[in-house]
Coordinates of C-alpha atoms and ligand atoms in Angstrom, one line a residue:
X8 CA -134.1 145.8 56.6
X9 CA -135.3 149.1 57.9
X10 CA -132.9 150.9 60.5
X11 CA -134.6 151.4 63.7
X12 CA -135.3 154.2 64.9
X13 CA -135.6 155.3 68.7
X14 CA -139.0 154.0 69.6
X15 CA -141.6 155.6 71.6
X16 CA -143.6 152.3 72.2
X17 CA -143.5 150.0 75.6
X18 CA -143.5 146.6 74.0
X19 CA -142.5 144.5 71.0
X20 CA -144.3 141.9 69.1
X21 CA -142.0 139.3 66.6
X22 CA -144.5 137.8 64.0
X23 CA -143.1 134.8 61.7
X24 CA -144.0 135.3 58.0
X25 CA -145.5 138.2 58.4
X26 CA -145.1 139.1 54.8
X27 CA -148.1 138.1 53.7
X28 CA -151.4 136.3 54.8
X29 CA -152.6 136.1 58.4
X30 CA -149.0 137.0 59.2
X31 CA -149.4 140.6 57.6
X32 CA -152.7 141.2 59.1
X33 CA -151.5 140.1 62.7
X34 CA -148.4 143.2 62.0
X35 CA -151.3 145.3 61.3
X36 CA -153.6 144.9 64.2
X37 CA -150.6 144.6 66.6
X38 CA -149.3 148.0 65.0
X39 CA -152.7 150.0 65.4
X40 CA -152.7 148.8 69.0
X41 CA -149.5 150.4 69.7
X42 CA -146.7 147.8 69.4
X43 CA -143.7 147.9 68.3
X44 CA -143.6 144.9 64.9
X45 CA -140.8 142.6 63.9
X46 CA -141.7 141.3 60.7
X47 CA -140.0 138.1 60.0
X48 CA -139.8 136.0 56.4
X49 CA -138.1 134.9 53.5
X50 CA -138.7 137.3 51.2
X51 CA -137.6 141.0 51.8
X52 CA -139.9 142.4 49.3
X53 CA -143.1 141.0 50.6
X54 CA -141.8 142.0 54.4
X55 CA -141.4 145.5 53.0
X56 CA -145.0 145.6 51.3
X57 CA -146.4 144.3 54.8
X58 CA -144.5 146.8 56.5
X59 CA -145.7 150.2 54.3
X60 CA -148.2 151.2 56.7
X61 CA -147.2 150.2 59.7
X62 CA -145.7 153.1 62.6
X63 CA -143.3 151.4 63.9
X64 CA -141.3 148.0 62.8
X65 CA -138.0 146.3 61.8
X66 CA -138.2 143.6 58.7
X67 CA -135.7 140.9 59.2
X68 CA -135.1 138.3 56.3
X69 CA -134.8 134.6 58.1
X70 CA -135.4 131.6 57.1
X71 CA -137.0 129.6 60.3
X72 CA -135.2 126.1 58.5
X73 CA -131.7 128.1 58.7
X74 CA -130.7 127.8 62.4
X75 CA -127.8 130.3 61.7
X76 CA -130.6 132.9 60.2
X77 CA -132.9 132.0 63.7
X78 CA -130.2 132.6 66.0
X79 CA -128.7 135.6 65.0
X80 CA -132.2 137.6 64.2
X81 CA -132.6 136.7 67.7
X82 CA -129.9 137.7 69.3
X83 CA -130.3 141.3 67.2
X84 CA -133.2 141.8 68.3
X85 CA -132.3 140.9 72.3
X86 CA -129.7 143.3 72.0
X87 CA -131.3 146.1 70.6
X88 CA -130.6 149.0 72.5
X89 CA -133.6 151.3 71.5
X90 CA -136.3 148.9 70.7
X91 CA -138.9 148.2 73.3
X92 CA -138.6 144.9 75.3
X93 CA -140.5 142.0 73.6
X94 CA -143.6 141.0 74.9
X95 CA -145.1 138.4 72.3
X96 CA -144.1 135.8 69.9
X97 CA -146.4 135.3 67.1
X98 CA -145.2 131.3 65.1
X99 CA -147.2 131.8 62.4
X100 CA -144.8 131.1 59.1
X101 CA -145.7 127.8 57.6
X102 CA -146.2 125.7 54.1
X103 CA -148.7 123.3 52.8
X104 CA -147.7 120.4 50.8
X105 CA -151.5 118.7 49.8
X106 CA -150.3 114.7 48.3
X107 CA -151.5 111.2 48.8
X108 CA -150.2 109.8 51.9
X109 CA -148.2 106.8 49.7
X110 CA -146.9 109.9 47.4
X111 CA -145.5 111.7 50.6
X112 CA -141.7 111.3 50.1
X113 CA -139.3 112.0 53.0
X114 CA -138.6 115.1 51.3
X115 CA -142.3 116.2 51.5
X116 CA -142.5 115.2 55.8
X117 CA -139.3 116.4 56.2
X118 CA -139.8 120.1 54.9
X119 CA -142.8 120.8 56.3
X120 CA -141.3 119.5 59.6
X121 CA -138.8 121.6 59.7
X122 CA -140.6 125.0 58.4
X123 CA -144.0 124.2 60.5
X124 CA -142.1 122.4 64.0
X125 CA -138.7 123.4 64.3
X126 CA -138.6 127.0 62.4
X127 CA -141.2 128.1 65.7
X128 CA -139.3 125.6 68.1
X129 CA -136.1 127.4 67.1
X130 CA -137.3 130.8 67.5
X131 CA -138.9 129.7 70.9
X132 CA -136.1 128.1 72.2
X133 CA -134.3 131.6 71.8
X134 CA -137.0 133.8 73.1
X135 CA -137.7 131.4 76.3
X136 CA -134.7 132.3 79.0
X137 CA -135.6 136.2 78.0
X138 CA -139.3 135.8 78.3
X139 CA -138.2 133.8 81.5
X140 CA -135.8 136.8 82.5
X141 CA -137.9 139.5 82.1
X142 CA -141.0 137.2 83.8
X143 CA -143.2 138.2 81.1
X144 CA -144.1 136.9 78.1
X145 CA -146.8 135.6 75.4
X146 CA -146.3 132.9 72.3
X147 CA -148.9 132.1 70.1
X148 CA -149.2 129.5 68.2
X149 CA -150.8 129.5 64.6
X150 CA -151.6 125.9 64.5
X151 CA -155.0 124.5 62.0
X152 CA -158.1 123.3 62.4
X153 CA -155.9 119.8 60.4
X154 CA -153.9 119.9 63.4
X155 CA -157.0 119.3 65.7
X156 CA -158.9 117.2 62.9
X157 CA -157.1 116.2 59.6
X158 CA -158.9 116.0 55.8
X159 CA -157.6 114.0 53.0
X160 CA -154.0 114.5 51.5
X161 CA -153.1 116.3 54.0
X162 CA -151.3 113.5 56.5
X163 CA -147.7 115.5 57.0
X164 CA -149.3 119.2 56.9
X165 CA -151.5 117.8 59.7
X166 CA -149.3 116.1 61.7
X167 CA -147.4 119.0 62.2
X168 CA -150.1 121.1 63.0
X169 CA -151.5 118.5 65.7
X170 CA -147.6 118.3 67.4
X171 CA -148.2 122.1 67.4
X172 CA -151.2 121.7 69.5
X173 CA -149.5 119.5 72.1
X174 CA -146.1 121.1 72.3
X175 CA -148.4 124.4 72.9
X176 CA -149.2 122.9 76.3
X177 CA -145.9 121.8 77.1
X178 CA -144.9 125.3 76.7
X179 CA -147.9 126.4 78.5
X180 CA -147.3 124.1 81.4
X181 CA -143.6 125.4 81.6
X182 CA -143.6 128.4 81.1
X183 CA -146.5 129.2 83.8
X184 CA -144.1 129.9 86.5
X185 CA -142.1 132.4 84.7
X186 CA -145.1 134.1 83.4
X187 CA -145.1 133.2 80.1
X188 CA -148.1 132.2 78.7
X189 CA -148.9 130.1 75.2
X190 CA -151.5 129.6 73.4
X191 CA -152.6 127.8 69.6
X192 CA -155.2 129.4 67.4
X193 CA -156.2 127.0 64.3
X194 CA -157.8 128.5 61.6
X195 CA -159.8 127.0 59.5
X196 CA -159.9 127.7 55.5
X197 CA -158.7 131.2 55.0
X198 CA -157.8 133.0 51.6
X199 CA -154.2 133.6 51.3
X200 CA -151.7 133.0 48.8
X201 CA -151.0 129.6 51.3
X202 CA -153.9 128.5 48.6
X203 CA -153.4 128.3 45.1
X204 CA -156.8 129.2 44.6
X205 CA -155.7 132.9 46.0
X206 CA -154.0 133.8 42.8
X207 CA -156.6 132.3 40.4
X208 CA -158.0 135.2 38.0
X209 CA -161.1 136.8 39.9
X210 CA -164.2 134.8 38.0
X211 CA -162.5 131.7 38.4
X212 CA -161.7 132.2 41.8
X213 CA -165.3 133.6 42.8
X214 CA -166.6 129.9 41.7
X215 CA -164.1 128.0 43.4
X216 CA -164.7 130.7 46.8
X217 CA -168.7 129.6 45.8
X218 CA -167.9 126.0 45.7
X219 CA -165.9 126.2 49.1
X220 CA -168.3 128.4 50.9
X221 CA -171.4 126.0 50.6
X222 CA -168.8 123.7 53.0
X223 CA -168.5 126.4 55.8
X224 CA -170.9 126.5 58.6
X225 CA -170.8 130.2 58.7
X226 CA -171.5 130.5 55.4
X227 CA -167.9 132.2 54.3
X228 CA -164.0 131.4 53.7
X229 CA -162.2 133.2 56.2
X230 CA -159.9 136.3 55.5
X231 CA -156.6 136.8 57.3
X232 CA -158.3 139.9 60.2
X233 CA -160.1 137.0 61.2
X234 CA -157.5 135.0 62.7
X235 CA -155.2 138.0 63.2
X236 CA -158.3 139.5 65.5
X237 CA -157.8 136.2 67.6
X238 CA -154.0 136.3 67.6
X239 CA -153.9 139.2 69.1
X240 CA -156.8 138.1 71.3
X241 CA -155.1 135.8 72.8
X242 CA -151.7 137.4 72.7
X243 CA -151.8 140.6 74.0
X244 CA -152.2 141.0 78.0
X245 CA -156.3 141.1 77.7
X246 CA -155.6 137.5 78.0
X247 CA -153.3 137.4 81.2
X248 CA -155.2 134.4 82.4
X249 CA -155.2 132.8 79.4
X250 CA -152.5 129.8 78.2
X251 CA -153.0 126.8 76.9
X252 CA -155.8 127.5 74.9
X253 CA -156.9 126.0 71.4
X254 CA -158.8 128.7 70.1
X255 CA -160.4 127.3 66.9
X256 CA -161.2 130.5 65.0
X257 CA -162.8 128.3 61.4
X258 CA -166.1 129.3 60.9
X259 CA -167.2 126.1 62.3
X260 CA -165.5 123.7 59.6
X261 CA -164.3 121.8 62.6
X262 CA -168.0 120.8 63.8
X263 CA -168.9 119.0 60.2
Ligands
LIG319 N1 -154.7 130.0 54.9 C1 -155.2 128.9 55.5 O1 -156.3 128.4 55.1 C2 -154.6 128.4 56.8 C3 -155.4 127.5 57.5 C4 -154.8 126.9 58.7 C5 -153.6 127.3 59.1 N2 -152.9 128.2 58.4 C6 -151.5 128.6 58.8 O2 -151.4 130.0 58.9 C7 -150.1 130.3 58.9 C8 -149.9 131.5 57.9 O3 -150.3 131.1 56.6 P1 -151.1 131.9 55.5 O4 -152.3 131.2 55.3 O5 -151.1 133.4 55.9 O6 -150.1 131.7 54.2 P2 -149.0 132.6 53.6 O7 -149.5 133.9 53.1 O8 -148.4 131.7 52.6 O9 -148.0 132.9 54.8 C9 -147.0 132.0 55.2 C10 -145.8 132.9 55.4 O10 -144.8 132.0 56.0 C11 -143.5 132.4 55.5 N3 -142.6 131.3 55.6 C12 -142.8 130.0 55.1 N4 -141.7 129.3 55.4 C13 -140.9 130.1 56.1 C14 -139.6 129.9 56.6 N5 -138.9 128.7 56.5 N6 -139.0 130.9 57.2 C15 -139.6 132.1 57.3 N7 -140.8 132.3 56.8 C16 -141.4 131.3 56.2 C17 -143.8 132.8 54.0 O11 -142.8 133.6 53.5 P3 -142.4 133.5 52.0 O12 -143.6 133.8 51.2 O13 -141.4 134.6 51.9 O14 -141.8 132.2 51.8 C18 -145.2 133.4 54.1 O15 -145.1 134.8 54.3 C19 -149.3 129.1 58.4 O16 -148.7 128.5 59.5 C20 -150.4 128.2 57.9 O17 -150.1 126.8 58.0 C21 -153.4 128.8 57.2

């Protein structure tokens, strides 16, 4: 963890798994724009790599499953005396478990429940009577274009992703009175180490890229500045009148 320093910035932004991925590129745009970054994830040494060039941030270790680890990141970054107040919420941290529906044990459902569902309902649930409090505040989503649609051997991924979706609107719908707004991007096929194609050495990965763009409308597999661009899109207060969204950001997989 980094010790904070006194801030000169107006406003926070907490991103889930922001160690790598999308997550790392949504700390970076949100930086550049002037926000204060709390970089949240399971492994210290990938926070800190996300972190090197950012202005201004704090990297907290938690694990989204561990309620303990939720709870009391939370409540030190609420009562953080010299940090700017929070502003958004990014849920982005998630796994992908790909199996056969009649190979999907309990096990399988179950963790991806709890790190894709409950790790951002947990964090939420914190966040929500502060956001309410302060009349102000912005959570969004990172769902997937399986939430909205699924593919094969992917039933559990996607059913988390698609109770995303909805429990983005119930959020949306209740949080509209206080101000809050919410919002779900779902991105479509993106390279980051999510993938086990990401770490395949470069000529093996360039035909498997070749193979998957020939799928993609827009002719390319995303990179992570493509759905952080929308995150912060639809997160920051350009989008006042925004909430409830589904903002599929997928290079048109979802249309084939
Ligand atoms: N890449 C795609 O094609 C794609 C498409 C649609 C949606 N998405 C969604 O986009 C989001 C970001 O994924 P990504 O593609 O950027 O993959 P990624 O690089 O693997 O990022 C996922 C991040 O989540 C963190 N994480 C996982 N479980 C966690 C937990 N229990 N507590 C705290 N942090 C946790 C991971 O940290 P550790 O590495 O330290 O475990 C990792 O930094 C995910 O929700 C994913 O489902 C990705």
């Amino acid at each position: 963890m980094v010790p904070l320093m006194n801030s000169t910035f107006e406003k926070s932004v907490i991103i889930t798994g922001a160690g790598t991925g999308i997550g790392a590129a949504t700390a970076k745009i949100f930086s550049e724009k002037g926000y204060f970054v709390y970089l949240l994830g399971r492994t210290s040494s990938k926070l800190d790599s996300a972190a090197k060039n950012l202005s201004q941030y704090q990297t907290m270790v938690c694990d989204l499953t561990d309620p303990e680890q939720v709870k009391d990141s939370c409540q030190r970054i609420m009562n953080s005396p010299s940090a700017p107040p929070v502003q958004v919420l990014v849920n982005n941290a998630g796994i992908f478990r790909r199996h056969s529906f009649d190979e999907g044990s309990d096990e399988v459902w179950m963790t991806q429940w709890w790190s894709n569902m409950m790790g951002p309902v947990r964090i939420t649930r914190e966040f929500f009577p502060y956001f309410k409090k302060n009349r102000k505040g912005s959570i969004v989503n990172v769902s997937s274009t399986l939430g909205l649609r699924p593919s094969f051997e992917t039933s559990a991924y996607s059913a988390t992703k698609a109770a995303m979706v909805n429990w983005t609107h119930s959020l949306a719908l209740e949080g509209a009175q206080f101000n809050i707004r919410a919002n779900c991007i779902c991105p479509g096929l993106v390279d980051t180490p999510i993938h086990d194609f990401h770490f395949l050495p470069a000529a093996e990965k360039e035909k498997v890229l070749q193979n998957l763009k020939n799928m993609q409308p827009l002719g390319r597999v995303g990179q992570p500045e493509d759905i952080a661009r929308s995150i912060y899109f639809v997160g920051a207060e350009g989008s006042s009148w925004t909430t409830g969204a589904v903002l599929s950001v997928d290079g048109g997989i979802n249309l084939t």
